[in-house]
XYZ file of C-alpha atoms in Angstrom:
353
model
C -41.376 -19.689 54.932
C -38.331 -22.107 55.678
C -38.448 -25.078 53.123
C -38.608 -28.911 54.637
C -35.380 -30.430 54.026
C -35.675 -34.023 53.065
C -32.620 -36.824 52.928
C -32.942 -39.092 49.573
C -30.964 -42.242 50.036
C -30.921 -44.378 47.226
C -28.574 -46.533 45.453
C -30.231 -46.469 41.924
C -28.946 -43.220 40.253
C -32.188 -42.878 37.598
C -34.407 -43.591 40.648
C -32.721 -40.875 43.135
C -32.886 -38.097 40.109
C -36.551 -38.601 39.542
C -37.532 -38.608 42.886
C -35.165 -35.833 43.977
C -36.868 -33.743 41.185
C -39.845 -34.485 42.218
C -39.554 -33.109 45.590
C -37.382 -30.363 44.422
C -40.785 -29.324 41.963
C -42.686 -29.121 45.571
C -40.339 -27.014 46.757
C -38.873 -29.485 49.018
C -34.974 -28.672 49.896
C -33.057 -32.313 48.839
C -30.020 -33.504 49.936
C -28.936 -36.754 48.001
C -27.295 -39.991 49.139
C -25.707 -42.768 47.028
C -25.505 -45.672 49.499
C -26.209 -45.525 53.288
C -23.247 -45.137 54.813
C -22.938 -41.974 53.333
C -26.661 -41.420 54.096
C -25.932 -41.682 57.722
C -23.130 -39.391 57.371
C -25.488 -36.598 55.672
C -27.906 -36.975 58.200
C -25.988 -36.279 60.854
C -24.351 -33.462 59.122
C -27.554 -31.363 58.285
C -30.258 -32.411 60.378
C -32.804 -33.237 57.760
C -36.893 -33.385 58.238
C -37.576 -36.076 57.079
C -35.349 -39.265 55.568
C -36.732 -41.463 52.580
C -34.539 -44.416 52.223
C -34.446 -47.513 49.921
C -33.768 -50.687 51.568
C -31.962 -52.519 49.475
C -28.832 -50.477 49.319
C -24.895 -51.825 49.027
C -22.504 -50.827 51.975
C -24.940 -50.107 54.588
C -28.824 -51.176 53.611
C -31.983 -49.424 54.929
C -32.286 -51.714 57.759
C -28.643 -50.378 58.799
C -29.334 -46.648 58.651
C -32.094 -46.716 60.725
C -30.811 -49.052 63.294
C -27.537 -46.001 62.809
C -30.235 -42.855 62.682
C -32.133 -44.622 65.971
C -28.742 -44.627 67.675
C -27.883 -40.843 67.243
C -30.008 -39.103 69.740
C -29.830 -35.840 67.644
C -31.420 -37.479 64.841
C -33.326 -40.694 66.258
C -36.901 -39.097 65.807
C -36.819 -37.662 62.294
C -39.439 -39.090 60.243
C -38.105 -42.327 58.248
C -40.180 -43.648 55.207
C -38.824 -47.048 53.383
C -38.471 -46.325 49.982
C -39.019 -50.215 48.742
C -39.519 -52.844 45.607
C -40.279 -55.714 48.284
C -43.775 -56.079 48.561
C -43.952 -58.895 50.907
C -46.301 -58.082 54.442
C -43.041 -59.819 56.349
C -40.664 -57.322 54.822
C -42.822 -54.599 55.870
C -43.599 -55.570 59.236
C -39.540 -56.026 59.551
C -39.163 -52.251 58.952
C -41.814 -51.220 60.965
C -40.931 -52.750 63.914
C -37.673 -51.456 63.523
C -39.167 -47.838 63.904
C -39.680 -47.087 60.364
C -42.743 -44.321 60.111
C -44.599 -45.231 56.674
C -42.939 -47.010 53.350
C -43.729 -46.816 49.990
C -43.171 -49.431 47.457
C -41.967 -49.562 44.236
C -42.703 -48.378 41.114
C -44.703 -44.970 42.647
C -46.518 -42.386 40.745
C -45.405 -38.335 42.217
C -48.779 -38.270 44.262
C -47.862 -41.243 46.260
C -45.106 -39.783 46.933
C -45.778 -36.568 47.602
C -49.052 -37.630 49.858
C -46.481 -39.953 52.167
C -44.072 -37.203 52.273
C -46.793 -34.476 53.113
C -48.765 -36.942 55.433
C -45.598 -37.541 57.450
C -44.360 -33.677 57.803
C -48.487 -32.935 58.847
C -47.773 -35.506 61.525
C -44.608 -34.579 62.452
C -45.576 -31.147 63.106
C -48.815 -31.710 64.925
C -46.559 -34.392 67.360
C -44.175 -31.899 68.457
C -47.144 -29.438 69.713
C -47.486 -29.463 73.253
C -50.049 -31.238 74.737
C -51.356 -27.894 76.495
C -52.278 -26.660 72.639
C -56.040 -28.624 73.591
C -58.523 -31.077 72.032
C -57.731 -28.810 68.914
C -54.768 -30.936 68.237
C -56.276 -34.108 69.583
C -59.179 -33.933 66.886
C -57.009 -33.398 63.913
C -54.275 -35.934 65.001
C -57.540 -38.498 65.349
C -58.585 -37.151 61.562
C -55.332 -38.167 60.438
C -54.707 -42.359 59.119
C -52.604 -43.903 62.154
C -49.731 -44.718 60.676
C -49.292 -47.079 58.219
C -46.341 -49.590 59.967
C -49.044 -50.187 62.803
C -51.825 -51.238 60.174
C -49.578 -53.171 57.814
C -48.364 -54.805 60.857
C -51.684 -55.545 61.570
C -53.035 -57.210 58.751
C -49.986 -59.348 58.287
C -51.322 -60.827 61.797
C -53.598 -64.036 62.389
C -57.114 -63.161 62.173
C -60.052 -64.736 63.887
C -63.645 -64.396 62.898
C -66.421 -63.419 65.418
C -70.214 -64.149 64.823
C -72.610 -61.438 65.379
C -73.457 -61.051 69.188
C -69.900 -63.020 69.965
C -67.526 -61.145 72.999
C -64.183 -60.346 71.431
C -62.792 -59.629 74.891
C -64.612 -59.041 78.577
C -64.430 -56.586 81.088
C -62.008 -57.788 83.788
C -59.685 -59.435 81.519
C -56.146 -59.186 81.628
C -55.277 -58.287 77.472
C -52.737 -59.714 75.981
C -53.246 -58.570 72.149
C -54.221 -55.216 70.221
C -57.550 -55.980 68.233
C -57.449 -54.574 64.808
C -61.119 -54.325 62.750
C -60.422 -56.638 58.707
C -64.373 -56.469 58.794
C -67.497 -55.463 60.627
C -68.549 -53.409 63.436
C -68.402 -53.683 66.735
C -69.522 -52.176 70.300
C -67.964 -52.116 73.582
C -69.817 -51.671 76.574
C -70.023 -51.709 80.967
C -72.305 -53.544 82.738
C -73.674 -51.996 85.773
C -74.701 -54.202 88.537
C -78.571 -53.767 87.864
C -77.634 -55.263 84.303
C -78.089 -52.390 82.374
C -75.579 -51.956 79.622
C -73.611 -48.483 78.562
C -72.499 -48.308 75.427
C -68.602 -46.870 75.395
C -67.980 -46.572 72.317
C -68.729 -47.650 68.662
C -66.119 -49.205 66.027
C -65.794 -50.152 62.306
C -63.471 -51.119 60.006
C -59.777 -49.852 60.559
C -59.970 -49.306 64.056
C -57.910 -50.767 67.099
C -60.017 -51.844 70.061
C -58.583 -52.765 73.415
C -55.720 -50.165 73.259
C -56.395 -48.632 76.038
C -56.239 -51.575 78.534
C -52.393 -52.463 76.693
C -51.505 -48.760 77.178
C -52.504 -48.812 81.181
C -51.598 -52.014 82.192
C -54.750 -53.083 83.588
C -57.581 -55.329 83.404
C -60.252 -54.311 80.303
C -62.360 -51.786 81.607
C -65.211 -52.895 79.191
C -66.552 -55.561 77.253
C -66.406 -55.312 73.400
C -68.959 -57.767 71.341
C -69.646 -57.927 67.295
C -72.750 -56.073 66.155
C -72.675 -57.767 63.241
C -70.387 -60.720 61.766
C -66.836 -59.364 62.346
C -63.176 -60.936 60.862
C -60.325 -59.110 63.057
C -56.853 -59.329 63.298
C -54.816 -60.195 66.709
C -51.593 -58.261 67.070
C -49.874 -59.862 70.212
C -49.202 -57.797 72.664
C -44.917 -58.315 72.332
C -45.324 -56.652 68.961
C -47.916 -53.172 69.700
C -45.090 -52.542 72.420
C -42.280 -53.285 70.519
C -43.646 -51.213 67.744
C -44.145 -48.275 70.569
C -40.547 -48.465 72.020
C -39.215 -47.929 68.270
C -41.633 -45.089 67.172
C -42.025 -42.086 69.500
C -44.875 -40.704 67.094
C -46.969 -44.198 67.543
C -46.331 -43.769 71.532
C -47.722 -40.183 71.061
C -50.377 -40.762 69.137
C -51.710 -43.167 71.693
C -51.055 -40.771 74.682
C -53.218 -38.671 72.661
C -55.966 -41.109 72.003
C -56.093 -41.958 75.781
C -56.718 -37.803 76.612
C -59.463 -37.893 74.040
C -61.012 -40.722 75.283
C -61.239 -39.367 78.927
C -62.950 -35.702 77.363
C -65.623 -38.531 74.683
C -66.274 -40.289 78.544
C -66.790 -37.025 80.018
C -68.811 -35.591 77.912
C -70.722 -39.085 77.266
C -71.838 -38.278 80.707
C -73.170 -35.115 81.018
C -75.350 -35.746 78.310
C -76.680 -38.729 80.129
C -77.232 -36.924 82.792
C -78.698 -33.416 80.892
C -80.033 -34.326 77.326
C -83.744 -35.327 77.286
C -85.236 -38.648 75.983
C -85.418 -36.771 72.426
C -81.691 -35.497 72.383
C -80.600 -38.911 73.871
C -82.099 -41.327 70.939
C -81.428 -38.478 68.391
C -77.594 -38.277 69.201
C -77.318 -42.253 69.109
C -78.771 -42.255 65.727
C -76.631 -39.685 64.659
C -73.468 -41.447 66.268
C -74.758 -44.024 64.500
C -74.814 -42.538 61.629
C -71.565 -41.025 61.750
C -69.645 -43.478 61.731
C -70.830 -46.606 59.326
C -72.188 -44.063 56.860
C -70.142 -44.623 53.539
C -69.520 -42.264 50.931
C -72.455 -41.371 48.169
C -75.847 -38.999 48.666
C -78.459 -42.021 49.809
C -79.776 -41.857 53.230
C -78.598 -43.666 56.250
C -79.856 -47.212 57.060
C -79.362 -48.832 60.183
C -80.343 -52.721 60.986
C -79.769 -52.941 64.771
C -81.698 -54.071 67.787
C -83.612 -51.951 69.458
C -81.743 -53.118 72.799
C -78.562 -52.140 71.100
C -79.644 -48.643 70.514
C -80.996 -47.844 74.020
C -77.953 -48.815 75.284
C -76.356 -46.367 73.169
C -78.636 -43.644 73.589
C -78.438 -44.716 77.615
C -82.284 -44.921 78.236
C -84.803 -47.877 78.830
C -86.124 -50.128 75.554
C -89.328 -49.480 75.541
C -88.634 -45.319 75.985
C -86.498 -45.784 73.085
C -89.276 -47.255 71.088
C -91.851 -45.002 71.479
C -89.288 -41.795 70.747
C -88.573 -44.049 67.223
C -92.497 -43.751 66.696
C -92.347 -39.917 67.211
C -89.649 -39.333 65.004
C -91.503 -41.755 62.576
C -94.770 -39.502 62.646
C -93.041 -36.647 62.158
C -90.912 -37.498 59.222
C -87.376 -37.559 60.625
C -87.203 -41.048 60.096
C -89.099 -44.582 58.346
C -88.489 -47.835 60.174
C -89.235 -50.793 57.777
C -88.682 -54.507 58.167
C -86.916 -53.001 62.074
C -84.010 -50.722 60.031
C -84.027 -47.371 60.659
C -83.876 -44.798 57.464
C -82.726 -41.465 58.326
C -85.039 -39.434 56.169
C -84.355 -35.761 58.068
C -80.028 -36.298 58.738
C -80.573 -32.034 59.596
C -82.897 -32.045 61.588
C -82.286 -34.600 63.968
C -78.840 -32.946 64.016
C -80.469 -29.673 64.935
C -82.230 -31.435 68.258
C -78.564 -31.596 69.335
C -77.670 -28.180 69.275
């Protein structure tokens, strides 16, 4: 198998030797640059995988080379990390929206490096698949962190706090930020003219809400509301799409968000259509569960109205609440103080299949 070829430029000579032999241990092929001028010249000259530059850098800093590598549409969409000692959220964000793909900052132990430099190369690869290669692809590029710029960028933003039950933005808006989760979870929803609420999708901490309205230029197609007392960051609107014009990857990644989203709402339907009143509240618990369980071997709690999770599991309240005392009787569940415990995570997870 071909080894990745990786472009080192750094001005410090003890810090380019380590690092070099570091990737050079991993089997990594490394070519080496002493200032970036010359790094420019390399890159051009063998075509590397991936560049890790330092910013900081006499002749031509890191800021320089990529504004040079961006230029050179033979090169222009190799992976870039910053290799940096600046630590400052400004600093970052001023690489990042320059079309930098991750950074890592100074001192660094091997792993972090080698995770970054893996992480990157993963991505990389999976970008460059055709979209025809299916969901396949889709699942394990939504598996993957997005990348880092985008969430540094994110939390150097303003942030606003939101009260539980507050709307963080309303169907038939026009959107003019990218909503980033600091804390919290939230839901969004559509109303249908009757009233009755349909849960689109469910959101915790790390996640971008209102993408998708950014990405098609139109009004917000739902309405997204705290479930619970929320702090989230605003990235205007100016910035997401300057950050998209500098890093093909990003724009990708969100092309392949958007597909995946269209197969969740398609298959959000036929089971609202198909699944019975058992499958229905069994699947929202489990979605539920899915994605605010943290790490560790207790079982699953849950504090959340009961009009909350009919609209998830798309059926009327009071169906919903006499399901919750079936499941109660027979052991799949214990509802105390109105949380839900998941005592039987299998076998509700069996009604699904």
């Amino acid at each position: 198998m071909k080894r990745k070829k990786i472009l080192l430029i750094e001005d410090n000579d003890d810090v380019r030797s380590n690092t070099a032999e570091i990737l050079e241990l991993s089997n990594y092929e490394v070519i080496v640059a002493e200032n970036g001028k010359i790094g420019v010249e390399k890159a051009m000259e063998h075509r590397p995988d991936l560049i890790i530059c330092d910013i900081m850098m006499p002749v031509l800093d890191g800021y320089g080379v990529l504004h040079a590598i961006n230029r050179n549409a033979a090169i222009k969409h190799t992976p870039f990390i910053f290799l940096t000692a600046k630590s400052e959220k400004g600093d970052f964000r001023k690489g990042m929206e320059s079309g930098a793909d991750d950074y890592i900052t100074k001192p660094f132990s091997g792993s972090e490096l080698l995770n970054a430099v893996d992480s990157r190369l993963r991505k990389w690869d999976l970008m460059q698949k055709d979209l025809g290669g299916g969901l396949e692809a889709v699942d394990e590029l939504q598996r993957e962190a997005m990348p880092k710029d985008l969430h540094a960028v994110a939390e150097a933003q303003n942030s606003n706090i939101y009260k539980k039950k507050q709307v963080i933005y309303a169907e038939g808006n026009h959107p003019g930020r990218l909503f980033y989760i600091l804390e919290g979870k939230v839901k969004t929803y559509r109303t249908h003219e009757d009233g009755k609420e349909l849960v689109t999708g469910l959101f915790g901490v790390g996640d971008f809400i209102g993408h998708i309205a950014l990405l098609e230029g139109t009004t917000y197609k739902d309405t997204a509301i705290a479930l619970d007392d929320c702090r989230i960051a605003l990235v205007p609107r100016d910035t997401f799409e300057t950050l998209l014009n500098g890093n093909p990857e990003m724009s990708r990644k969100f092309l392949r968000l958007l597909a995946s989203n269209i197969n969740e709402k398609e298959q959000q339907l036929v089971a609202l259509a198909y699944n019975s009143l058992r499958r229905k509240v069994a699947d929202a618990l489990m979605q539920l569960r899915n994605k605010y369980k943290t790490t560790g071997n207790t079982s699953f709690e849950m504090d959340i109205s009961r009009e909350n999770l009919a609209s998830i599991a798309g059926t009327a309240t009071e169906s919903l609440i006499r399901t919750l005392s079936d499941f109660k009787s027979e052991g799949l569940i214990d509802i105390k103080g109105g949380k839900i415990l998941l005592l039987q995570e299998k076998k509700l997870q069996d009604l699904l299949n």
